[in-house]
Coordinates of C-alpha atoms in Angstrom, one line a residue:
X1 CA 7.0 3.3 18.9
X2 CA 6.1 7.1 19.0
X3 CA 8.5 7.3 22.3
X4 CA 11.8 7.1 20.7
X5 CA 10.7 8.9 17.7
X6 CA 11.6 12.4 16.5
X7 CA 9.5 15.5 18.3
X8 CA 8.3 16.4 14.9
X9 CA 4.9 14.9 14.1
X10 CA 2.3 15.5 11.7
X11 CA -1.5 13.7 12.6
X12 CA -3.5 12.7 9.9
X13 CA -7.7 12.2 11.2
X14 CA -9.4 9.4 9.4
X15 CA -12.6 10.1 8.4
X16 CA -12.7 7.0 6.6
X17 CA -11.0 7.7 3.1
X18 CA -9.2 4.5 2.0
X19 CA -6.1 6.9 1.0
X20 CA -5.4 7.8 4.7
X21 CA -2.4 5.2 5.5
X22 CA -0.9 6.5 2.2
X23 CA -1.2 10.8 3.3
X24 CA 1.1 9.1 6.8
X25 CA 3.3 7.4 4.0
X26 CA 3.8 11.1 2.0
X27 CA 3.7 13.2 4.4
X28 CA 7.2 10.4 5.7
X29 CA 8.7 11.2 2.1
X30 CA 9.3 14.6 3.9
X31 CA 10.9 12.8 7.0
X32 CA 8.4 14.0 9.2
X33 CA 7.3 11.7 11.5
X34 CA 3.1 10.6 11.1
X35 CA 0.4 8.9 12.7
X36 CA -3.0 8.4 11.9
X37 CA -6.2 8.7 14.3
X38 CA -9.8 8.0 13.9
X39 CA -12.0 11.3 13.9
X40 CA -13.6 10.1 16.9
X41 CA -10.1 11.0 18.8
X42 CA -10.9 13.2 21.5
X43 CA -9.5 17.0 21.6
X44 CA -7.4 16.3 24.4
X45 CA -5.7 13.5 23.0
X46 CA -4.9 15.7 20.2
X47 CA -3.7 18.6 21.9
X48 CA -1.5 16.2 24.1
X49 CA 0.2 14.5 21.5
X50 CA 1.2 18.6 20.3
X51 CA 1.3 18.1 16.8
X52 CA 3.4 20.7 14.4
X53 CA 0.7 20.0 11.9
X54 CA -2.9 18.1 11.3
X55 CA -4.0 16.7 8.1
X56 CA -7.9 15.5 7.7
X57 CA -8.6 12.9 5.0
X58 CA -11.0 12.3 2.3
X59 CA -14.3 10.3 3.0
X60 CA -17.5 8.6 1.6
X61 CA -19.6 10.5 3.1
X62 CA -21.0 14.1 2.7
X63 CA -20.5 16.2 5.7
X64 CA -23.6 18.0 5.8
X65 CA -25.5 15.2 6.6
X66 CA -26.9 15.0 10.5
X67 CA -24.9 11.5 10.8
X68 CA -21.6 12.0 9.0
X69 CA -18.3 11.9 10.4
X70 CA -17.6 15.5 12.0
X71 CA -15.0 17.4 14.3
X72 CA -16.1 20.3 16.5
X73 CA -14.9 23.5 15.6
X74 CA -12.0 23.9 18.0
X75 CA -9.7 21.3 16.2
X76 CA -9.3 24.6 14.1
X77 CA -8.7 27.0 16.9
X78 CA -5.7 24.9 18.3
X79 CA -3.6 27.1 16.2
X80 CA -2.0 24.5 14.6
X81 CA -2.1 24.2 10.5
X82 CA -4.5 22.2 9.5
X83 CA -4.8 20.8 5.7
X84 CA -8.3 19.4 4.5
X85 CA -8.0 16.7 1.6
X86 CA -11.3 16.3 -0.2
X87 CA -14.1 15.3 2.3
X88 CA -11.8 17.1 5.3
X89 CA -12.1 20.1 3.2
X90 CA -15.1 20.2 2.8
X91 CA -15.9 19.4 6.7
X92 CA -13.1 22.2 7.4
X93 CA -15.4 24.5 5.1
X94 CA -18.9 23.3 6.1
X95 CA -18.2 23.4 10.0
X96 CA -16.1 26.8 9.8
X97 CA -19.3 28.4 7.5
X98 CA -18.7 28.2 4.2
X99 CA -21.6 25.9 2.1
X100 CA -21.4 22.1 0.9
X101 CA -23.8 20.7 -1.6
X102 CA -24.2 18.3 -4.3
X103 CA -22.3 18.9 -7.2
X104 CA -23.7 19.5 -10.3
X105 CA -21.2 17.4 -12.3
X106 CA -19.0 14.5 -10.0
X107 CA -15.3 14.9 -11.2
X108 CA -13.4 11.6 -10.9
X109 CA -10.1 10.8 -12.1
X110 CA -7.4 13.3 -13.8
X111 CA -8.6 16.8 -13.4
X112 CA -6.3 19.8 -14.3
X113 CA -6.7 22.1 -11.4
X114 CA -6.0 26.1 -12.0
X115 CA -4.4 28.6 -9.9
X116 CA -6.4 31.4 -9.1
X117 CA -3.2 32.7 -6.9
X118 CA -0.2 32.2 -5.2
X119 CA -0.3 30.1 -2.3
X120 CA 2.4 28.1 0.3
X121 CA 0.5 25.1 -0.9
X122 CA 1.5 25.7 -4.2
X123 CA 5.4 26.9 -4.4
X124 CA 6.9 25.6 -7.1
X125 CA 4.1 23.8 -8.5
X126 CA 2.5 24.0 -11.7
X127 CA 2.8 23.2 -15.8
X128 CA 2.6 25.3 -19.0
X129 CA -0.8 26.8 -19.5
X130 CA -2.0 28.0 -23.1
X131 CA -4.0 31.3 -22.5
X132 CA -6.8 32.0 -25.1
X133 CA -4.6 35.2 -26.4
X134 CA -2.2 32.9 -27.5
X135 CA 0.4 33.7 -24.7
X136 CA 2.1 30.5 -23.0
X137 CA 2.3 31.2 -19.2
X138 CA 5.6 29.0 -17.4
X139 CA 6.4 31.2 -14.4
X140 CA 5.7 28.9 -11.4
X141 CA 5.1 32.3 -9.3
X142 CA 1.9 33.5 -11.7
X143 CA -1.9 33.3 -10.8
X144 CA -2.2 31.5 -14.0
X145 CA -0.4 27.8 -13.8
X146 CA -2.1 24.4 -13.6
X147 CA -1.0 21.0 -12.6
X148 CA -2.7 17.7 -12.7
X149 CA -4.7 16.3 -9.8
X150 CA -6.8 13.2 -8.9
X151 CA -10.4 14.1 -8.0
X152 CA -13.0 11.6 -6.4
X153 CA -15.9 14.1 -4.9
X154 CA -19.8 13.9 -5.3
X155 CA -19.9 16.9 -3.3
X156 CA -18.3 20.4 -3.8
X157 CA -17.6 24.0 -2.0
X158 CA -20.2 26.1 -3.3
X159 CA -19.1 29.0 -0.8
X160 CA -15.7 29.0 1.4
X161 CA -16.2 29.8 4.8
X162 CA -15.8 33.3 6.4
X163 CA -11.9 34.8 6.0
X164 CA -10.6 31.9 3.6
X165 CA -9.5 33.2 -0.1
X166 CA -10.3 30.6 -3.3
X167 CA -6.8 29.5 -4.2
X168 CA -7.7 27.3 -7.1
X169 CA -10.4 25.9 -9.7
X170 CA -11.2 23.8 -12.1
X171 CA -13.3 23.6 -14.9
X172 CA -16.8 22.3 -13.0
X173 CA -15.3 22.8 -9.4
X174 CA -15.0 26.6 -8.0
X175 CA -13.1 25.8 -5.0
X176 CA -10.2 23.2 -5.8
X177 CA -8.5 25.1 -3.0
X178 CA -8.9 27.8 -0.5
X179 CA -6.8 29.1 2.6
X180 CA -7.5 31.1 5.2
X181 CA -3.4 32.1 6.0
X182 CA -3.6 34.0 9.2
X183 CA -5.2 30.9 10.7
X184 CA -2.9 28.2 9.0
X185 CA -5.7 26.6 7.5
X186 CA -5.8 25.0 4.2
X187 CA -8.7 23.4 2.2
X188 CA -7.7 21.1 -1.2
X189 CA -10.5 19.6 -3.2
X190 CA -7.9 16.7 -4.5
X191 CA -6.6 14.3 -3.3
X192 CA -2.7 15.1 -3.3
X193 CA -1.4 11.6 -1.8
X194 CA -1.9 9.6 -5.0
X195 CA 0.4 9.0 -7.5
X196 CA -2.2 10.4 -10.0
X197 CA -1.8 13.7 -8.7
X198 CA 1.1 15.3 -11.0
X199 CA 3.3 17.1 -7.7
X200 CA 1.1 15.8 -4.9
X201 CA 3.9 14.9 -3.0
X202 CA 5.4 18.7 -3.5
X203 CA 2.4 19.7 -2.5
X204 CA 2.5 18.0 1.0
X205 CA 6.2 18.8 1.1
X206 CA 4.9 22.6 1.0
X207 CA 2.5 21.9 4.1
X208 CA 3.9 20.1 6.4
X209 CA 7.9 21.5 5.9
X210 CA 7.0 25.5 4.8
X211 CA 3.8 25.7 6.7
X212 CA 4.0 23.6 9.5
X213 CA 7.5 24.3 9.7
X214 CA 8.9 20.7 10.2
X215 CA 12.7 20.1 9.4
X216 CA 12.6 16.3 8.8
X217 CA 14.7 14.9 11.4
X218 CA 12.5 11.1 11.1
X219 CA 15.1 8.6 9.3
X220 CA 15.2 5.1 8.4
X221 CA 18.5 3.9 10.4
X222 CA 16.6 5.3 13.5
X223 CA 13.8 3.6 13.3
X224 CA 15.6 0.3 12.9
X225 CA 17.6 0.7 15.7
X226 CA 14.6 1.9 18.4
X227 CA 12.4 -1.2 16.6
X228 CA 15.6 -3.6 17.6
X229 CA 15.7 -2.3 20.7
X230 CA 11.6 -1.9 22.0
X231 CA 11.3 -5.8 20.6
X232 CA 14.1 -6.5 23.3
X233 CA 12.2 -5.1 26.1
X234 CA 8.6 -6.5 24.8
X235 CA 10.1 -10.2 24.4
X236 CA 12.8 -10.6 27.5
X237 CA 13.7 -13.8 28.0
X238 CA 10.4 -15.5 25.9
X239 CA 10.1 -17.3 22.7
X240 CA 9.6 -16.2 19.8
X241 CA 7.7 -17.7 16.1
X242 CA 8.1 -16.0 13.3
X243 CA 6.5 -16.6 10.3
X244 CA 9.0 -16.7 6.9
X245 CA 7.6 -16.6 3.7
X246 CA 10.7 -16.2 2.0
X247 CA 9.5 -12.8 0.7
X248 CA 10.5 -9.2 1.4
X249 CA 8.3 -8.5 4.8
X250 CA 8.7 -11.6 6.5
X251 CA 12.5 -11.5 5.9
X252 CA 13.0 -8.2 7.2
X253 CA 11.2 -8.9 9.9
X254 CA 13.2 -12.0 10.6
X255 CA 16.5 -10.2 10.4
X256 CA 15.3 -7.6 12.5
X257 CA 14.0 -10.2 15.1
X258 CA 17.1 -12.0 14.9
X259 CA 19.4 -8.9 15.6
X260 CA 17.2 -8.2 18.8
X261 CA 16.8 -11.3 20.3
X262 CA 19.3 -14.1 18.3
X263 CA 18.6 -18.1 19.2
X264 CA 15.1 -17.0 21.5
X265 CA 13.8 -17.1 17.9
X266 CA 12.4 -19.9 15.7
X267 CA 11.9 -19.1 12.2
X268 CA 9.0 -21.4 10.3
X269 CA 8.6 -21.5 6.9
X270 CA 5.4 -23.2 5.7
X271 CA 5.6 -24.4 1.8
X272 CA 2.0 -24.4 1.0
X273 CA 2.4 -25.4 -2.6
X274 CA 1.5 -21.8 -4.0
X275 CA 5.1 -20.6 -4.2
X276 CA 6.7 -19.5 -7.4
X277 CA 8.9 -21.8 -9.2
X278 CA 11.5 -23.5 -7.1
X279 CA 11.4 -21.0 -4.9
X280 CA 10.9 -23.5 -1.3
X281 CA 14.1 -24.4 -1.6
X282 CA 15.1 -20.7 -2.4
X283 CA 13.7 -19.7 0.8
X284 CA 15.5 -22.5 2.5
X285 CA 19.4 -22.3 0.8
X286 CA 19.0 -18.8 2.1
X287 CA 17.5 -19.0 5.7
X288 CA 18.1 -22.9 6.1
X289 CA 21.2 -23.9 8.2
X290 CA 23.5 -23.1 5.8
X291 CA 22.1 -20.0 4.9
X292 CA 24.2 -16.7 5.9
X293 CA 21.8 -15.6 9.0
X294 CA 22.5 -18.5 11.6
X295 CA 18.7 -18.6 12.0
X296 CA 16.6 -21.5 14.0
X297 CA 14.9 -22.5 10.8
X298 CA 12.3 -25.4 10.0
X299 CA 10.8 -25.9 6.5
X300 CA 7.1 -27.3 7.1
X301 CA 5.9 -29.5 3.3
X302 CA 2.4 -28.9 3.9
X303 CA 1.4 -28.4 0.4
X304 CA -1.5 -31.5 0.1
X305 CA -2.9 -30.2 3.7
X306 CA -3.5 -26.8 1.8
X307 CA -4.7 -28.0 -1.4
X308 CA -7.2 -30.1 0.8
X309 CA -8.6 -27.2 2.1
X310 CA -9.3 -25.0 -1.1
X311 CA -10.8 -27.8 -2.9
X312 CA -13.9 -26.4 -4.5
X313 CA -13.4 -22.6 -3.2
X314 CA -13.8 -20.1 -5.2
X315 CA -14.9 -16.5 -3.6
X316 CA -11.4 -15.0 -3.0
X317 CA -12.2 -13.7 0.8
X318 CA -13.0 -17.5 1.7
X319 CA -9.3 -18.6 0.1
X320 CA -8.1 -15.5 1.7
X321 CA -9.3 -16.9 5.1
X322 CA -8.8 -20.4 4.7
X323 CA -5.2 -20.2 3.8
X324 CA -4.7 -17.4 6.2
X325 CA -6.2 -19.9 9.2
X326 CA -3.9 -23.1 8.2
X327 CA -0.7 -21.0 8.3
X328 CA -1.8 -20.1 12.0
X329 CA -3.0 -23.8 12.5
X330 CA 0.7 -25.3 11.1
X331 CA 2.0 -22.3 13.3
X332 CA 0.2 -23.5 16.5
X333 CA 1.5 -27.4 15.5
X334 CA 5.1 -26.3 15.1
X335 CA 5.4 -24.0 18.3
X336 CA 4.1 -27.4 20.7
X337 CA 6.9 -29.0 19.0
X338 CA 9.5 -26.6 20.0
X339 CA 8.0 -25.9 23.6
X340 CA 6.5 -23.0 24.7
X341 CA 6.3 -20.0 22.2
X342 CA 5.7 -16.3 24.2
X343 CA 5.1 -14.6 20.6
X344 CA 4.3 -15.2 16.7
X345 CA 5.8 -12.7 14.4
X346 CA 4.7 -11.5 11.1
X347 CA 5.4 -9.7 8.3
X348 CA 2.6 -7.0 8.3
X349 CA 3.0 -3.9 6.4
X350 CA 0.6 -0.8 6.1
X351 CA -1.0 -1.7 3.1
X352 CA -2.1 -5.3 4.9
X353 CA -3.7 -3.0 7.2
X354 CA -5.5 -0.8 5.4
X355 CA -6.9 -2.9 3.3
X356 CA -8.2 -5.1 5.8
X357 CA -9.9 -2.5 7.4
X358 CA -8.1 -2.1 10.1
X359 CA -6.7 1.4 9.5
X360 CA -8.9 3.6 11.2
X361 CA -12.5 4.4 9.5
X362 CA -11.5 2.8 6.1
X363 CA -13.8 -0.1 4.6
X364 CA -12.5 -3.5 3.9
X365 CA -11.1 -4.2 0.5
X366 CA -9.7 -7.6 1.2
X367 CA -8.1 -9.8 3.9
X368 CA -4.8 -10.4 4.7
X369 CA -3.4 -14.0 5.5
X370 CA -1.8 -12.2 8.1
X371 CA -4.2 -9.4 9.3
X372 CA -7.9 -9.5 8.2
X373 CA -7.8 -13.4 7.2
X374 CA -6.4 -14.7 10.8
X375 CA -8.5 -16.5 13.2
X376 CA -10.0 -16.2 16.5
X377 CA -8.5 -17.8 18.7
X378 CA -4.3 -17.8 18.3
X379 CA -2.2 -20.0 21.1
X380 CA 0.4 -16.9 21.2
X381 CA 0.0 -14.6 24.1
X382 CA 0.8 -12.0 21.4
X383 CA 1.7 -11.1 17.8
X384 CA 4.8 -8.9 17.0
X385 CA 4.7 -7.3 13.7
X386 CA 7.8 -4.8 13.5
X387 CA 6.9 -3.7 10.1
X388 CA 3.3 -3.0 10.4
X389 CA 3.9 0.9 10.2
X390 CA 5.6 0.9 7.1
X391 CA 5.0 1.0 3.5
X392 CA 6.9 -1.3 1.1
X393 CA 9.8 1.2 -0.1
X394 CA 10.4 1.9 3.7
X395 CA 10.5 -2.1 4.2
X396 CA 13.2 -2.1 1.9
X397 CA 15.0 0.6 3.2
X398 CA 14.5 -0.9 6.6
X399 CA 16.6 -4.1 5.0
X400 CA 19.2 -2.7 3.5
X401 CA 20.1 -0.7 7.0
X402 CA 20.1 -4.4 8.4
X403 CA 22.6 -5.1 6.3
X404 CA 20.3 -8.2 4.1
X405 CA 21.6 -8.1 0.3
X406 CA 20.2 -5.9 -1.9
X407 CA 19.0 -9.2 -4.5
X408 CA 16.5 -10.3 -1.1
X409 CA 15.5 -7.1 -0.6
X410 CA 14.7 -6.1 -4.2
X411 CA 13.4 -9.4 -4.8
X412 CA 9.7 -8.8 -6.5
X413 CA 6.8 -8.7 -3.9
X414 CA 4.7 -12.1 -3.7
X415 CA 1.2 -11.9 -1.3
X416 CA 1.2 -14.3 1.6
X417 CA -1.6 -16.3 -0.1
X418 CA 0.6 -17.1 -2.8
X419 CA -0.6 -18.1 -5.9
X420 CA -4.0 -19.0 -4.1
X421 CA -5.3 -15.2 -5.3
X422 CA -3.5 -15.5 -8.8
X423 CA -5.6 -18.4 -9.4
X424 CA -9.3 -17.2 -10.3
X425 CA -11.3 -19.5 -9.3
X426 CA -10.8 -22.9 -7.7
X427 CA -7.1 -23.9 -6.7
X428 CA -6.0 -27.3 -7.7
X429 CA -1.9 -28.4 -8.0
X430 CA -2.8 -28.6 -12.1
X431 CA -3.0 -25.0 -11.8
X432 CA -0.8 -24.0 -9.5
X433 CA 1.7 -26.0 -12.0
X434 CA 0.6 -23.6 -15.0
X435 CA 0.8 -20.4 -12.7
X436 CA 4.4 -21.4 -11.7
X437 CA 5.5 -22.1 -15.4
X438 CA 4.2 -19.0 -17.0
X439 CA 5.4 -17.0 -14.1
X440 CA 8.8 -18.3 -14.3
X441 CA 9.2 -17.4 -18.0
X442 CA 7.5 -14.0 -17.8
X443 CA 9.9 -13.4 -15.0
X444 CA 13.3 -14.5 -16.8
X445 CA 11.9 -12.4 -19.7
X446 CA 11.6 -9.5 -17.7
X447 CA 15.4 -9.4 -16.5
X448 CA 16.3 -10.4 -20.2
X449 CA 15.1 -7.1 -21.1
X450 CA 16.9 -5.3 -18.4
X451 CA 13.0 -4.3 -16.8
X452 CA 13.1 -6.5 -13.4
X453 CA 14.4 -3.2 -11.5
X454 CA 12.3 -0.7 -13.0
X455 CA 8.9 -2.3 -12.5
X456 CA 7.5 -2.6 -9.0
X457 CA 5.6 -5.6 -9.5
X458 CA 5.1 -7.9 -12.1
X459 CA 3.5 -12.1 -12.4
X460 CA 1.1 -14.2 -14.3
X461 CA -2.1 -14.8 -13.2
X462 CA -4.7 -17.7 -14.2
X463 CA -8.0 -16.4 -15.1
X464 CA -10.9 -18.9 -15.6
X465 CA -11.8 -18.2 -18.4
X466 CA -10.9 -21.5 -21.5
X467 CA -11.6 -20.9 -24.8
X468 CA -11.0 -22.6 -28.4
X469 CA -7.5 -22.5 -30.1
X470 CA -5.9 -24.5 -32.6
X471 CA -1.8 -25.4 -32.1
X472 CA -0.7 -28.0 -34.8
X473 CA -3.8 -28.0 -36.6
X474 CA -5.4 -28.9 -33.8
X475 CA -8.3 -27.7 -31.6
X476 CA -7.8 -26.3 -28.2
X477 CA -9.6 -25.6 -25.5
X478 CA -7.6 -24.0 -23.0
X479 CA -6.8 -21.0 -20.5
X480 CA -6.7 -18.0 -20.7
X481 CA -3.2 -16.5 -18.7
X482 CA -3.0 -12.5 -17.5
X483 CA 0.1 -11.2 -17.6
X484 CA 0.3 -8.3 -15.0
X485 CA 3.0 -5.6 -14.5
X486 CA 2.6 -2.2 -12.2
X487 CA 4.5 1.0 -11.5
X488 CA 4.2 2.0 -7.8
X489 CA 5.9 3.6 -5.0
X490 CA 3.4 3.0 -2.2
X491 CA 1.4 0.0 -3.7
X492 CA -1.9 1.8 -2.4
X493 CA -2.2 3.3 -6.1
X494 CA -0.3 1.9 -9.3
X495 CA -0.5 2.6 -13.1
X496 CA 0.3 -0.3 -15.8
X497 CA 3.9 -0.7 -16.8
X498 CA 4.6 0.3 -20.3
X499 CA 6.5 -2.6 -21.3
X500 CA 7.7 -2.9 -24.9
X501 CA 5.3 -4.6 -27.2
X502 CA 8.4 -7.3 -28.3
X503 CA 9.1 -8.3 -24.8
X504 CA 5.4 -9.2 -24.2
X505 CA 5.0 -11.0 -27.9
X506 CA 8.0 -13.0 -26.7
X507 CA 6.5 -14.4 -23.0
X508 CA 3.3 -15.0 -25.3
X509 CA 4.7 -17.1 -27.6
X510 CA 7.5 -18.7 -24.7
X511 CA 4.4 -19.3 -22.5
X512 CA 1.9 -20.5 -25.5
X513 CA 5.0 -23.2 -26.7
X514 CA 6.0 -24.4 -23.0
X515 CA 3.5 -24.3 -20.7
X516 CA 0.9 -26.7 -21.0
X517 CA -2.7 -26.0 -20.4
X518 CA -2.6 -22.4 -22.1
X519 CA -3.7 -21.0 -25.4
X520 CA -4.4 -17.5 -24.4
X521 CA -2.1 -14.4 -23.2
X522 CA -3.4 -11.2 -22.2
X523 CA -2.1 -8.4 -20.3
X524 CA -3.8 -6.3 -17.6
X525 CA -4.0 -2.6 -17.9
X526 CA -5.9 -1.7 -15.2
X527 CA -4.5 0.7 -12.7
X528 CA -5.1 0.6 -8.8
X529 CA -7.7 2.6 -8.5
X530 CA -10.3 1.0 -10.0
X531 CA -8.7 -2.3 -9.3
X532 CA -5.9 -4.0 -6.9
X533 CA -2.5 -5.2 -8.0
X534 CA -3.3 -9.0 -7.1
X535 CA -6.5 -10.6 -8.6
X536 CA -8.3 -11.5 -5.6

């Protein structure tokens, strides 16, 4: 849609770091317009597009050897800024002249980064540092400040290149940061896209607005009404399928359909009996007939057909793919019904992508029902996903300048395989039953304490895992249920929601006394990284 989008753009080059859809989603918290190419993107292309700025992302690999990912020494001649993150640092160092090696000690994880001293990158940024005389240092402007910053590097810049100054260290890592100003080029050990990193964001704010001089004309309502209006040119006069889950991306993306092209679409909704409590005929009070949208909708009860086809599957990327297949198949079944279907719509957001693999360089994670886990061979003559640029928080933002209600758009994320990846293990309707149970009180729990907004994503989850209780002076021998609950703007990195220890002793003893089949509660506090927000 880059043709009816604001001048100002910002490139980001993939060199295969899994964070590169979420530097595009920061760098759009400054309203500047971003794409994202592979490093394999030819000069030309890039001087074409004339970008007012060019980020390069982290990486896997280390760039000084003969077969890593590379760009030739020109990208940094265009005169354009460019910012290195981690690995494009150190390519931006090691192709430029400086020197890359192994690092004697790997930093991963929180690392407080010092300035060394001032720097566009780093306005404003910066917390209280205890100096060893004693004296407390606060003044944002010093050489002396620090801030927090999320590391993940085996290799390190031993030696900037030729006319770049060292902007900032830390305690194992001599160059966290060096820039070579008359050349708008800018080198950052960290990675400031993740949430980890304590003023990433300002960070990126200071590149791409003070350096690359953006103004941050790229806004919400215009992208919704250029996406309404290039889906009225792709479909003309065809058919359209779109696939409602009931959740947050598919709706939008139904609205949005439906304001572009009205009764040419058909909206399916496939109950594959891995829904949260109730929530079929949720889905259909609000997009059925008598639902506020006037939308063609049909309500497909396929949930035996998919409990059929994940008996005895366990690895999560075969359930990903399974279920992922039989919504297409019940898809395909539904459109012959109705006549001839031009187009199948989905829901697909960024983090789909990325995590599929299909975001430039990046390696597979998992599979999306409706990106990495769909078939071959589709009977559409093409997909339309309106959303698949997007993060989640611009989803929303995208529904609420559709005008859907803010309880549908708020409403709590829930993956397209449903409950199939909140099930470890084997998927049977028993435990789908116990899923949906515990998940409804940990849910009502949750807005009892006034939480449900402040949380980005919360559910239960049934491990496999049975072990030995005793309720009534009785032996046990039961599951074990996870509760789960994450802060996260971007839902490429979270941290574990601090919820009060009384609100969790309460879903554990609602859940232990009313849902049958469980003896256990436990709750996850892994963040994302190491792990995802789903189970499988």
């Amino acid at each position: 849609m880059e043709k009816s989008l604001s001048r100002e753009k910002v490139i980001v080059i993939d060199f295969g770091g899994q964070y590169n859809q979420l530097v595009a989603r920061r760098v759009r918290e400054c309203n500047v317009y971003c794409e994202i190419y592979s490093y394999k993107t030819d000069i030309e292309q890039i001087k074409a597009m004339n970008p007012m700025g060019i980020i390069l992302t982290g990486g896997p690999n280390s760039c000084y050897e003969a077969d890593s990912p590379t760009y030739s020494k020109e990208l940094f001649e265009l005169g354009v800024p460019v910012l290195g993150l981690c690995y494009g640092a150190q390519l931006m160092m090691h192709v430029l002249g400086g020197k890359v090696e192994k690092a004697p000690v790997r930093e991963y994880g929180k690392i407080e980064v010092f300035a060394d001293r001032t720097s566009p990158l780093f306005a404003e940024v910066g917390t209280k540092v205890e100096k060893a005389d004693g004296v407390i240092w606060d003044d944002h402007k010093t050489d002396d400040h620090a801030t927090i910053c999320w590391m993940s590097h085996n290799d390190y810049i031993s030696k900037p290149a030729p006319g770049f100054s060292v902007v900032a260290h830390t305690a194992n890592c001599p160059v966290a940061a060096a820039e070579n100003i008359e050349k708008n080029l800018y080198a950052i050990q960290f990675h400031p896209e993740v949430l980890h990193t304590q003023e990433g964001t300002k960070i990126l704010h200071n590149f791409v607005r003070g350096v690359c001089g953006c103004t941050g004309t790229w806004r919400m309502d215009s992208f919704v009404e250029n996406s309404i209006q290039e889906i009225r040119e792709k479909v003309g006069g065809g058919k359209v399928l779109c696939a409602l889950s009931g959740g947050v991306d598919s709706s939008v993306a139904a609205v949005m359909m439906a304001k572009a092209i009205g009764d040419q679409l058909t909206c399916v909704f496939v109950d594959h009996g891995l829904l949260r409590k109730n929530e079929g005929d949720e889905v259909e009070e609000v997009f059925g007939p008598n639902g506020p949208y006037e939308l063609n909708f049909i309500r497909v009860n396929a949930q035996e057909r998919f409990y059929g086809k994940l008996a005895g599957v366990t690895e999560p990327e075969k359930k990903r793919k399974i279920i992922g297949e039989e919504f297409i198949r019940v898809f395909e079944e539904e459109a012959k019904k109705i006549g001839a279907v031009d187009f199948l719509v989905q829901g697909t957001i960024y983090p789909d992508v990325v995590e599929s693999g299909l975001g430039g360089e990046s390696a597979v994670i998992k599979s999306h029902h409706n990106v990495g886990g769909l078939p071959d061979c589709v009977d559409f003559k093409e997909i339309i996903e309106p959303l698949r640029n997007l993060f989640k928080d611009e989803v929303r933002k995208a529904g609420l300048e559709l005008g859907i209600p803010e309880k549908l758009v708020f409403r709590q994320p829930f993956p397209g395989p449903g409950l199939g990846i909140r099930i470890i293990g084997e998927v049977t309707a028993e435990k789908v039953k116990i899923v949906q149970e515990a998940d409804a009180v940990y849910r009502e729990e949750i807005a009892n304490a006034g939480l449900d907004r402040s949380i980005g994503q919360y559910f239960a989850a049934l491990t496999n895992m049975r072990s030995v209780g005793v309720m009534g002076d009785e032996r046990t021998y039961d599951y074990a249920l996870a509760l789960r609950a994450v802060n996260t703007i971007d839902f490429m990195t979270a941290e574990s929601a601090e919820i009060p220890f009384e609100v969790l002793q309460k879903v554990m003893s609602r859940v232990i006394n009313e849902v049958k089949g469980v003896n256990r509660v436990f709750y996850d506090l892994t963040s994302k990284p190491p792990g995802t927000i789903e189970f499988e």
